[in-house]
Coordinates of C-alpha atoms in Angstrom, one line a residue:
Chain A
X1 CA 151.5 3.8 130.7
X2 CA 148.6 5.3 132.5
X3 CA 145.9 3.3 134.6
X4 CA 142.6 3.0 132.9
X5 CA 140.2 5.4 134.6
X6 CA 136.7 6.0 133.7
X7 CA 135.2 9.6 133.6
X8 CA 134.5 11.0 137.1
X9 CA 131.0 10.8 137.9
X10 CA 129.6 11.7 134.5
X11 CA 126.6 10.7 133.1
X12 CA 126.7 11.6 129.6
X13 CA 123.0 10.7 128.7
X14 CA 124.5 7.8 126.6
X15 CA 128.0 6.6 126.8
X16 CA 128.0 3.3 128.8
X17 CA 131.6 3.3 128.5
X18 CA 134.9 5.0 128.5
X19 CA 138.4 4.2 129.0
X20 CA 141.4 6.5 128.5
X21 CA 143.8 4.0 126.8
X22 CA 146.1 6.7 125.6
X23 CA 147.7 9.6 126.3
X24 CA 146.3 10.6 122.8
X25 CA 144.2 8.6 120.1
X26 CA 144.6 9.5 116.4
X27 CA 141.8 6.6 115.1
X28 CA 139.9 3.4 116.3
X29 CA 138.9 0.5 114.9
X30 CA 136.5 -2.4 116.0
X31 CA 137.0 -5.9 114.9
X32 CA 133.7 -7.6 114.1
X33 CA 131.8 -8.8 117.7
X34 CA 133.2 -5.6 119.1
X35 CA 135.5 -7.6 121.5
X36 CA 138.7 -5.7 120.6
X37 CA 139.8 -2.5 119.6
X38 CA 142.6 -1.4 117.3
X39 CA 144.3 2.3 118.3
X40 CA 146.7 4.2 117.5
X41 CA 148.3 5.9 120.5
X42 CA 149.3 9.3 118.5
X43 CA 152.6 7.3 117.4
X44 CA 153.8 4.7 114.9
X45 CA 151.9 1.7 116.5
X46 CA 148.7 0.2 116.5
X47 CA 147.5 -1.3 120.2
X48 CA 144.8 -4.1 120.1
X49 CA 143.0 -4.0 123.4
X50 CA 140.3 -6.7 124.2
X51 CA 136.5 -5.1 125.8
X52 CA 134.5 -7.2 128.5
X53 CA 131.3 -5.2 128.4
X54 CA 131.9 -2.2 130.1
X55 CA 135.4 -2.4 130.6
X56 CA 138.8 -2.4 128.8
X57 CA 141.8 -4.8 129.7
X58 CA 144.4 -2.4 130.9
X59 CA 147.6 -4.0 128.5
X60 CA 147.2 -3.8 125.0
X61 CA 146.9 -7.7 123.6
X62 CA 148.6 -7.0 120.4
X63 CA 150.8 -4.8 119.7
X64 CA 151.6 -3.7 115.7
X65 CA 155.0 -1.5 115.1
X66 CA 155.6 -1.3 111.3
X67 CA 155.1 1.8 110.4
X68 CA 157.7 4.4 110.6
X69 CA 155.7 7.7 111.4
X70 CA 151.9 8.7 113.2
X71 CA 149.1 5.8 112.2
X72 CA 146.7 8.2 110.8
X73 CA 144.1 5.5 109.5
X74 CA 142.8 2.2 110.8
X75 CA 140.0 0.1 109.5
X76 CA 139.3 -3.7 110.4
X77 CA 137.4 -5.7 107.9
X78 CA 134.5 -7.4 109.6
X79 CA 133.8 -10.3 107.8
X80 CA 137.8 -11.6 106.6
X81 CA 139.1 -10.0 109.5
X82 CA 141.7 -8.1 108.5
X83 CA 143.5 -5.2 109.6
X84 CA 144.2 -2.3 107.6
X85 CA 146.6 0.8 108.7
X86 CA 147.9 3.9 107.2
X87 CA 150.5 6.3 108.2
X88 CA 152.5 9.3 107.3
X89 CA 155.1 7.7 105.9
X90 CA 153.2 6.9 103.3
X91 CA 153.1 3.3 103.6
X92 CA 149.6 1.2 104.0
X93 CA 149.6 -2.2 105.5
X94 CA 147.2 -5.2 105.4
X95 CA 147.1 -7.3 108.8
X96 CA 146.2 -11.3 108.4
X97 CA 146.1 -13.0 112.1
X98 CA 147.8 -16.4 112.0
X99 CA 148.6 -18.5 114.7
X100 CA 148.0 -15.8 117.1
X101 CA 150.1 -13.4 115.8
X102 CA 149.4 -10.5 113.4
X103 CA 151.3 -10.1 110.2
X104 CA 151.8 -7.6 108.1
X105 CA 151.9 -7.7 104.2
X106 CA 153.3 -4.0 103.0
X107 CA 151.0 -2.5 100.0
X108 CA 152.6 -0.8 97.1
X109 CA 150.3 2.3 97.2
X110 CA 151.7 4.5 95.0
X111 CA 151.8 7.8 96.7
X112 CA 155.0 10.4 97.9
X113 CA 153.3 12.1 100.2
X114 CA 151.4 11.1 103.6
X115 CA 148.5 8.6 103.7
X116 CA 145.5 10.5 106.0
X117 CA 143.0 7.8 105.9
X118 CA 141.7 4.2 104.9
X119 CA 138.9 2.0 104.2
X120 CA 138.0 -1.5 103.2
X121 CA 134.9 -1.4 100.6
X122 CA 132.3 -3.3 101.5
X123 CA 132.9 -6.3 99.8
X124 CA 136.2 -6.4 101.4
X125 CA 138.1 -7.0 97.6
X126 CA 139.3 -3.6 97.5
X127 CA 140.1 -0.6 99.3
X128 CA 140.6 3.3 99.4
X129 CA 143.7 5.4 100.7
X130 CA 143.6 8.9 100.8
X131 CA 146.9 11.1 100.7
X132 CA 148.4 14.5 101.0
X133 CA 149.8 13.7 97.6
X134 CA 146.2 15.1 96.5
X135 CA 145.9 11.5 95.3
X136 CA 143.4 8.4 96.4
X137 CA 145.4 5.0 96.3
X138 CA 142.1 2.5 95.1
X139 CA 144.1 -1.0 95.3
X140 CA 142.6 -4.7 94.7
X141 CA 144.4 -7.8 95.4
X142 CA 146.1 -9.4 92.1
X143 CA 146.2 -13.0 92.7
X144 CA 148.5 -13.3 90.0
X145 CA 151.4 -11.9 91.7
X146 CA 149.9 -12.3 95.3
X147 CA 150.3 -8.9 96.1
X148 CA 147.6 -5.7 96.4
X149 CA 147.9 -3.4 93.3
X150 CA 147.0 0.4 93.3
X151 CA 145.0 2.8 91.1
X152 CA 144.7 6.1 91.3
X153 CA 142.0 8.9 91.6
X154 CA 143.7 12.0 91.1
X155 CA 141.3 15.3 90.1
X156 CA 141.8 16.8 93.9
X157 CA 143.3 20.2 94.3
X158 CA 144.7 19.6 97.8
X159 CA 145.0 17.0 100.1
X160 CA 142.6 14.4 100.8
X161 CA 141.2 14.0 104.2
X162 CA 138.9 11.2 103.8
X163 CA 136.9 8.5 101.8
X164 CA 134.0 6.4 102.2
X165 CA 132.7 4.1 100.1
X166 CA 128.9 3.8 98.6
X167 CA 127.5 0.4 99.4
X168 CA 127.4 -0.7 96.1
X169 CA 131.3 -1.3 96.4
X170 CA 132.0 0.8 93.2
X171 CA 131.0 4.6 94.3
X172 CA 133.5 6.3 96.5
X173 CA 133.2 9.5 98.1
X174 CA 136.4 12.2 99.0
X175 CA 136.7 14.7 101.2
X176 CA 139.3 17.2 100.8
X177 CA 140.8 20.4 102.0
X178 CA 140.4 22.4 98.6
X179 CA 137.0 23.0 100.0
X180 CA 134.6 20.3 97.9
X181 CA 133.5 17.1 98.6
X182 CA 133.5 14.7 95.6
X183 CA 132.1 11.1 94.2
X184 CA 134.2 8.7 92.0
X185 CA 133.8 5.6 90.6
X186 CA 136.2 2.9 92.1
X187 CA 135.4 0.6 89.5
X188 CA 138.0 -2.4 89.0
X189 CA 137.5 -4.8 86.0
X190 CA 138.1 -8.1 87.2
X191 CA 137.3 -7.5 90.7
X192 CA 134.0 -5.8 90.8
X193 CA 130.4 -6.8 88.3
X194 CA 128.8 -4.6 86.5
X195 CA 127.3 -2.0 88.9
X196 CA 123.8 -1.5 87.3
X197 CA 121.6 1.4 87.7
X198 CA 122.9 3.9 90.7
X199 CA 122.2 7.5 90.7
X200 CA 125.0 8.6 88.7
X201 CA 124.2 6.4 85.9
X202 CA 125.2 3.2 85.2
X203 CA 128.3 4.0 83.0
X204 CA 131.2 4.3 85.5
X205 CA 134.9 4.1 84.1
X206 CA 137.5 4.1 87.3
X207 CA 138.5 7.5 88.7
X208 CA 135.6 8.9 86.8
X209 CA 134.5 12.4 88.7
X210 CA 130.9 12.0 89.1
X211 CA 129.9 14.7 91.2
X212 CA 131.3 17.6 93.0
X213 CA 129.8 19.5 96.3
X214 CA 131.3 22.7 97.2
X215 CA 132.2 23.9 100.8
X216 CA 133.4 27.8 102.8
X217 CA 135.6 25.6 104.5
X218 CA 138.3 22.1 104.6
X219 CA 135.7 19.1 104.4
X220 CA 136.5 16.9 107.1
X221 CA 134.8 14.1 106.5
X222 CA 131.9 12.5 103.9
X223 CA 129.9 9.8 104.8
X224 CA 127.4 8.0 102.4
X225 CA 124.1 6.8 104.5
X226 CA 123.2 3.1 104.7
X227 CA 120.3 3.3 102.1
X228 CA 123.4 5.0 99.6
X229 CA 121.1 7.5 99.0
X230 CA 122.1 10.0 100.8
X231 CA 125.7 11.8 101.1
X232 CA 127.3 14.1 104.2
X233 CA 129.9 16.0 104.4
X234 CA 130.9 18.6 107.1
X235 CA 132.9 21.1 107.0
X236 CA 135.7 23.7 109.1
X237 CA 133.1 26.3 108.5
X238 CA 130.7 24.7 110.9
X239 CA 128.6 23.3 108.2
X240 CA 127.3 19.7 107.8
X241 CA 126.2 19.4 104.6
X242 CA 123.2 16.3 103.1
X243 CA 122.9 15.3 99.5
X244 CA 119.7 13.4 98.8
X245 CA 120.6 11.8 95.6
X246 CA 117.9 9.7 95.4
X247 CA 116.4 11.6 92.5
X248 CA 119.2 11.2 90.7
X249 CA 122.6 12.9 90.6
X250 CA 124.1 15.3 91.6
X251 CA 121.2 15.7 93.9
X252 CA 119.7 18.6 96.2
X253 CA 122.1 19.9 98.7
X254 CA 121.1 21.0 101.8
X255 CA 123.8 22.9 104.5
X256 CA 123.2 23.2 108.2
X257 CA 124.9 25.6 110.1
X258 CA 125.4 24.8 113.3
X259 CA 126.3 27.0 116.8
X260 CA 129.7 26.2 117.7
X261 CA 133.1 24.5 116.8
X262 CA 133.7 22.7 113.3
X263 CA 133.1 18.8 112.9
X264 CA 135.6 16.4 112.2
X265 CA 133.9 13.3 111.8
X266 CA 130.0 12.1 111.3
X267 CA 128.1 8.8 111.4
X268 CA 124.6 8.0 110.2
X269 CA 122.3 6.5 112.9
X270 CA 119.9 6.0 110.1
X271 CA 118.5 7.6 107.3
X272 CA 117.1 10.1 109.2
X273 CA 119.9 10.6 111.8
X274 CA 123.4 12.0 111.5
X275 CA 126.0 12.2 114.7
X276 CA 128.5 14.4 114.2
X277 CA 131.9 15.2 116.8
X278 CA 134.3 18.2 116.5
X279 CA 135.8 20.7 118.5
X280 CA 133.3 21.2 121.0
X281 CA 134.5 17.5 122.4
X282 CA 130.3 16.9 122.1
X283 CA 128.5 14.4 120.2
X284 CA 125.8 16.6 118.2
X285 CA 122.8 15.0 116.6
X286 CA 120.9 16.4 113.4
X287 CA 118.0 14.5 112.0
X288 CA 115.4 15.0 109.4
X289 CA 112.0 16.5 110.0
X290 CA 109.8 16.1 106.8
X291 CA 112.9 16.5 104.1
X292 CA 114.6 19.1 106.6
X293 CA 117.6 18.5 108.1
X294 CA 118.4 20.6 111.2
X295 CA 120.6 20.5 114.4
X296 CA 118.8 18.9 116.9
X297 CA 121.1 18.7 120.3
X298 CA 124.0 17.9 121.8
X299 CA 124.4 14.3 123.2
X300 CA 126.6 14.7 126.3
X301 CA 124.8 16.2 129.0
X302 CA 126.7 16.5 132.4
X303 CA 125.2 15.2 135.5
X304 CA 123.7 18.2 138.2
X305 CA 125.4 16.1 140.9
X306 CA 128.6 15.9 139.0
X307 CA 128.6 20.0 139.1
X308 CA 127.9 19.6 142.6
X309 CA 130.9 17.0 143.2
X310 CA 132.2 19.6 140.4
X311 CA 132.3 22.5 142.7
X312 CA 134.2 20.7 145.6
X313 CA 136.9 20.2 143.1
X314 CA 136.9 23.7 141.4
X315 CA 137.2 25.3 144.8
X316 CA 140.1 23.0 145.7
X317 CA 141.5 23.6 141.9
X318 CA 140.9 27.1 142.3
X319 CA 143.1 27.3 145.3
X320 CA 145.8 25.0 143.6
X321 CA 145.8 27.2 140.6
X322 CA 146.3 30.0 142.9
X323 CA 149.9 28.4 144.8
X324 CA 150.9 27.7 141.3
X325 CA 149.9 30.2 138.7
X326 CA 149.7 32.9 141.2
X327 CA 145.9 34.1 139.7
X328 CA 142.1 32.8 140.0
X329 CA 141.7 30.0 137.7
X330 CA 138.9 28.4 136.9
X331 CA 138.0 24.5 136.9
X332 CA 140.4 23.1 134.7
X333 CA 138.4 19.6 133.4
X334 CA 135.6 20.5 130.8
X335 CA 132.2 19.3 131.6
X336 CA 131.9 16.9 128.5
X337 CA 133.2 13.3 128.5
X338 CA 135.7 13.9 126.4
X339 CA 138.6 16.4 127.3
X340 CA 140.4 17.2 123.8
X341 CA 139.3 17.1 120.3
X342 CA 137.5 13.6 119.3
X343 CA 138.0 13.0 115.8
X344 CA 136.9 9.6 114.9
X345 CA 134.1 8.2 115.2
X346 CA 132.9 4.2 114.5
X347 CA 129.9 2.2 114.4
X348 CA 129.5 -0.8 116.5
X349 CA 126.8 -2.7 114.7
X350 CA 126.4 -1.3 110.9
X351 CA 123.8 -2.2 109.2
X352 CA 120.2 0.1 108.6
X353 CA 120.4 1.6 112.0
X354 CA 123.1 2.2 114.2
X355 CA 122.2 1.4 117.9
X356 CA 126.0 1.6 119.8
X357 CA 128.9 3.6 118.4
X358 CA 132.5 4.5 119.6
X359 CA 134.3 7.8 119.7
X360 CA 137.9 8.2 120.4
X361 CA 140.0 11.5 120.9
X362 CA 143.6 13.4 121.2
X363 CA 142.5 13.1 125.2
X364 CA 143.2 9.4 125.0
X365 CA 139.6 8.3 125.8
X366 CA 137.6 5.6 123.6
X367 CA 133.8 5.8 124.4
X368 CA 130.9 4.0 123.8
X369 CA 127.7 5.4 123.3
X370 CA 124.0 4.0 123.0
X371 CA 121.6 4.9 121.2
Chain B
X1 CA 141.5 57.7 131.0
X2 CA 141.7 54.2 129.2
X3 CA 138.7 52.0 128.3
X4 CA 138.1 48.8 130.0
X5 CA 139.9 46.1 128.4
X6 CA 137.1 43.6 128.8
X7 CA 135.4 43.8 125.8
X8 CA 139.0 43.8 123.7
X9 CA 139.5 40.6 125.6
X10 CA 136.5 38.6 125.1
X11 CA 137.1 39.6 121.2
X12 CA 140.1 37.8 121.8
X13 CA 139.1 35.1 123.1
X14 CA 136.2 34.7 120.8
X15 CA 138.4 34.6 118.1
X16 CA 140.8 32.5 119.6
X17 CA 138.5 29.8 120.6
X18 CA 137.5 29.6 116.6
X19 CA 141.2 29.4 115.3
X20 CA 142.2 27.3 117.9
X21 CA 141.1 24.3 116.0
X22 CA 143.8 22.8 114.6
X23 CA 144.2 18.6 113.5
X24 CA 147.5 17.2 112.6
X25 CA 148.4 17.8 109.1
X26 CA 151.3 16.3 106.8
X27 CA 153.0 18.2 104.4
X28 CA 151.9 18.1 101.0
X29 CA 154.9 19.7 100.0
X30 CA 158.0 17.6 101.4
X31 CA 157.6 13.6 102.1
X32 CA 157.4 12.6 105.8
X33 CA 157.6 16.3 106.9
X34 CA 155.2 18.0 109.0
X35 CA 155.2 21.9 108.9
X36 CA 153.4 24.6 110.6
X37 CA 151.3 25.4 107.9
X38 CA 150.9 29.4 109.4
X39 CA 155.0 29.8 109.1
X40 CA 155.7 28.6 105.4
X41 CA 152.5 29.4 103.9
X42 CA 153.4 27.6 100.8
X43 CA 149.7 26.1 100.3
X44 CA 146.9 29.1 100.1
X45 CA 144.0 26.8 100.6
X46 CA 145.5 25.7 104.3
X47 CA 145.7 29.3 105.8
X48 CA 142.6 31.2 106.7
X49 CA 142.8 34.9 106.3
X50 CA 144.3 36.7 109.4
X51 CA 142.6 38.7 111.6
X52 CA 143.4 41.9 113.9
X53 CA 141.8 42.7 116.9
X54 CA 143.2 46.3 117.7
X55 CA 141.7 48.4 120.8
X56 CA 143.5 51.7 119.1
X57 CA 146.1 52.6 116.7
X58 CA 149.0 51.2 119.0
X59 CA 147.5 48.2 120.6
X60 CA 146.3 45.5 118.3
X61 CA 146.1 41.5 118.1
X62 CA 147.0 39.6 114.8
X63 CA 146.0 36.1 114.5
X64 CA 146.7 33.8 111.6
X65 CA 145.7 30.5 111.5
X66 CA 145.6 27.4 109.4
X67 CA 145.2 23.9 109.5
X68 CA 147.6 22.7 112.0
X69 CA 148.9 26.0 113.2
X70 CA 148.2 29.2 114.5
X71 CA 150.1 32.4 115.0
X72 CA 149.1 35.2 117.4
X73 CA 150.8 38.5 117.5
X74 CA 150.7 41.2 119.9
X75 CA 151.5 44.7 119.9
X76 CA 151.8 46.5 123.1
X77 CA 150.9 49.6 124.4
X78 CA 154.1 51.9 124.6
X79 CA 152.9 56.1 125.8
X80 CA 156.7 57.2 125.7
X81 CA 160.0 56.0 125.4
X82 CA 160.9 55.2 128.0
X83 CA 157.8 52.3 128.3
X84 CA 159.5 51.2 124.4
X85 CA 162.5 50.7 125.8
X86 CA 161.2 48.8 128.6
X87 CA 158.9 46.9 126.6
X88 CA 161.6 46.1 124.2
X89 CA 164.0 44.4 126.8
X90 CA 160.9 42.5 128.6
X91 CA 160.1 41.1 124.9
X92 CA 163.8 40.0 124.3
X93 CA 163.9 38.6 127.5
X94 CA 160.7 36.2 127.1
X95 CA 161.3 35.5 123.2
X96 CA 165.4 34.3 124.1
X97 CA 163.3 32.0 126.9
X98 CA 161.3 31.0 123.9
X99 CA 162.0 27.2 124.2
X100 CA 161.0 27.3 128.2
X101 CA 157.7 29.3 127.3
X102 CA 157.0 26.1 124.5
X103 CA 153.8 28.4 122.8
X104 CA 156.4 31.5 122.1
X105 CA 158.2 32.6 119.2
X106 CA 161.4 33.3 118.6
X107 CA 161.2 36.3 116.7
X108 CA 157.8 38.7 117.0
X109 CA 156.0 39.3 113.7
X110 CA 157.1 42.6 111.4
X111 CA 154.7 45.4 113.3
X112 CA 154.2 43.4 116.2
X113 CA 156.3 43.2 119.8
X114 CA 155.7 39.4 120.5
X115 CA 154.2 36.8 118.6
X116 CA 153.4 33.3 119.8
X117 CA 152.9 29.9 117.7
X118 CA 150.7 27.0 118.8
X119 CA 151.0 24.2 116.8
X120 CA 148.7 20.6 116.6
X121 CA 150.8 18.9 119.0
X122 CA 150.4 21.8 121.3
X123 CA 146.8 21.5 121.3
X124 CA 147.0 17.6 121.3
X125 CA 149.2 17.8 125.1
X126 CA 147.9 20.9 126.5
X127 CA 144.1 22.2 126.8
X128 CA 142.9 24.5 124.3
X129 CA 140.8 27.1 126.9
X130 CA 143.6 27.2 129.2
X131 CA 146.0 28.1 126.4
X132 CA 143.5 31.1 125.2
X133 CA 143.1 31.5 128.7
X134 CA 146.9 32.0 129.0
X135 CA 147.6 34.1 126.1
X136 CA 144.5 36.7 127.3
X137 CA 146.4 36.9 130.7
X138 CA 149.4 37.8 129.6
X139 CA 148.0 40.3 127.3
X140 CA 146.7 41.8 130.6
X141 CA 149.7 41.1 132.3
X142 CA 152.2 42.9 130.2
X143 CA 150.5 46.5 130.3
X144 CA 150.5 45.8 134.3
X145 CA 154.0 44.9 133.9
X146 CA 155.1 47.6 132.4
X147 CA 153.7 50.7 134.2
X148 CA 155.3 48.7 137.2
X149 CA 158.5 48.6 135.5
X150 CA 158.1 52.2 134.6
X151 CA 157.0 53.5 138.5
X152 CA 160.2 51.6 139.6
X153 CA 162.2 53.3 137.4
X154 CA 161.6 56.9 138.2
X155 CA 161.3 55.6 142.1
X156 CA 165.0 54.9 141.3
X157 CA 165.7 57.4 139.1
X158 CA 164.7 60.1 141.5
X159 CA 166.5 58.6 144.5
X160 CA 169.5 58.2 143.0
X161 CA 169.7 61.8 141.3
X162 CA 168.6 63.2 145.1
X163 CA 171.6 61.2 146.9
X164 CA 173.6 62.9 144.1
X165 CA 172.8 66.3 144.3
X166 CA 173.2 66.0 148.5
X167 CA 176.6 66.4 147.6
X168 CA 176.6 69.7 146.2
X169 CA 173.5 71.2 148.8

């Protein structure tokens, strides 16, 4: 197990902390203060770790080994407190902590292929699984039986990557690798009311295809923003892409190409602020100029002194590389916080406007940033 | 006289750095399996459309890529035969090593004299710009390489058919 470390001298102009926990870090997930952290270390558990401000506890408190293959999905409901975890082996769990101890309850999703990705709604009655059977698991908790049930969305050409849901509790958007991003009704009679007016009408039978955005590349992720009014996606072809629905369905669609690596994952700051990470390992931030949305910059900026301190160490790796490679080589640590790919990304206070949120990579390191 | 190989290797790299970006990916095809999606190309909407660098008819780059995997294939520069036969046995040497290299393959590509496949998990352990790195040196390696191979073959050549004829002078 490695020693917690925090980044060498880096000031990204916002992170306030950063721990590598991991040797690799497929998802996060916060529990509702933001005391502990949920992980999954790239293998079939899920490691609780409790925060004190700026730092991490070294040992994982809890540790959760049901699952058979790679946790690809963890969410933590905020309010009932509950854990919910995915994995490739196409199993989805829901965690209840009793008597110090958490314990899982196996849900019947459904699916023969690999779960990529979960989410409680916002109500916490209900939540969404998305699979590489190019199917989304929606399942709601039958007290009958006293045990969760699933529906499914099907409609997807390929596998689904992710899913978010509206804040209404009944919309639910997909993103998927047969290049479109797409909103469903996750209506459940019996569990949800009537939904009212939204902007894809007010009529909205379950699995219902309500709207479809197309993409050049795999959509990575779709977030809905806080008002619900507004939809993003981004995609492989290093696109994010905004829907303002606020006029009414399917809405205007506006596509930002960016310069550099694709996007994985994006979070709204607000309604007028988007923070999207990828394969540049950097935080970028687009935001909304007078109905515009455009790439605005990237969030991690490295520290002149850390080139400086930087330089000392590429001259010493330089001559390391040289004993072992037998060739000039070049500083091997990249000048962003994180190392490897990032690929999930959390809030740390939802609500209208985000002010701290988390990131968490394949290098092992969960950061903090403030807004 | 030969161009410089700068430009041919920035393209490279370019390119690399792009289709490098790979996420781990489960089959959609068999439960609980995870394939390279670039070797059984079963799903069209997970492979991108491969590319070829080529700096002249003879020396060329083919990347594919995909979701979780990517497949780079070289072709090297052979004047005569004597450098194919040269480059032939280096390639079988490094591809029978394959499991020691981790990144090679096995077998090179139809058309191509080595072929290497980086996979998600490759990515996930190792870091992406020294593995392009990497691959871009070796591609300036092997031509090194080879002229070497080939100057120390006529060096031998020569001295040995000299002791020989010393016999008969």
């Amino acid at each position: 197990l490695h020693p917690p470390y925090s980044s060498p001298g880096h000031s990204a102009a916002m992170s306030i902390a950063n721990l590598r926990l991991a040797d690799s870090i497929t998802c996060h997930a916060w529990n509702n203060n933001c005391s502990e952290v949920a992980i999954c270390p790239n293998n079939n558990q899920v490691q609780i770790f409790k925060r004190n401000g700026t730092q991490f506890d070294p040992e994982p408190l809890h540790i959760l080994d049901e699952h058979d293959q790679v946790v690809s999905g963890i969410d933590w409901a905020p309010k009932t407190n509950r854990l919910l975890t995915s994995a490739h082996d196409r199993n989805a769990y829901v965690w209840r902590f009793e008597q110090n101890v958490w314990k899982p309850t196996l849900v019947i999703l459904r699916i023969n292929r690999a779960a990529t990705h979960c989410k409680w709604s916002p109500n916490e009655n209900k939540f969404a699984v998305a699979s590489g059977a190019k199917v989304v698991s929606v399942c709601y908790f039958e007290v009958d039986n006293d045990w969760w049930v699933s529906k499914h969305i099907k409609k997807h050409k390929s596998t689904v990557l992710k899913v978010d849901w509206h804040p209404n509790n009944i919309l639910l958007a997909t993103a998927s690798s047969d290049f479109k991003a797409r909103v469903f009704s996750g209506f459940i009679k019996g569990v949800d009311e009537r939904p009212g007016e939204t902007p894809f009408g007010s009529r909205l039978p379950f699995g219902e295809l309500l709207a479809e955005y197309p993409s050049n590349g795999w959509v990575h992720s779709v977030k809905w923003a806080p008002s619900g009014m507004q939809l993003a996606f981004c995609s492989h072809d290093s696109t994010v892409s905004f829907v303002d629905v606020s006029g009414g369905a399917p809405g205007q669609l506006q596509s930002v190409k960016f310069n550099g690596l694709p996007v994985v994952d994006i979070l709204w700051l607000n309604e007028d602020a988007l923070v999207g990470i990828g394969f540049d390992n950097n935080p970028l931030l687009f935001s909304r100029n007078g109905g515009t949305w455009s790439f605005t910059k990237r969030l991690d900026e490295a520290k002149k002194e850390a080139a400086a301190a930087g330089a000392n160490r590429a001259a010493f790796n330089m001559f390391k590389a040289k004993v072992e490679v037998g060739a000039e080589s070049n500083v091997t640590n990249l000048n962003t916080l994180h190392q490897n790919l990032p690929n999930c990304l959390k809030s740390m206070n939802p609500g209208a406007s985000v002010r701290e949120f988390s990131s968490s990579g394949l290098d092992g390191i969960v950061s903090v940033w403030k807004n | 006289m030969t161009t410089t190989i700068k430009p041919y290797t920035n393209a490279i790299r370019a390119t690399l750095t792009a289709s490098c970006c790979l996420i781990n990916f489960a089959s959609q095809l068999v439960e609980r399996h995870n394939k390279p999606e670039v070797e059984s190309k079963q799903n069209k909407e997970l492979v991108l459309n491969p590319v070829i660098i080529s700096r002249n008819e003879k020396e060329k780059v083919l990347i594919e890529s995909s979701i979780n995997s990517i497949r780079i294939s070289v072709a090297v520069k052979q004047a005569d035969d004597v450098e194919q036969i040269l480059c032939k046995k280096f390639m079988r040497f490094l591809s029978q090593r394959a499991e020691n290299f981790i990144i090679l393959r096995r077998k090179p590509i139809k058309g191509y004299d080595i072929s290497f496949l980086v996979t998600n998990q490759h990515t996930e352990t190792f870091l992406k710009h020294k593995l392009v790195d990497f691959i871009v040196y070796f591609m300036e390696e092997i031509d090194k390489e080879i002229s070497e191979m080939k100057l120390t073959l006529n060096a031998r050549a020569r001295i040995a058919a000299q002791e020989y004829i010393k016999q008969f002078v």
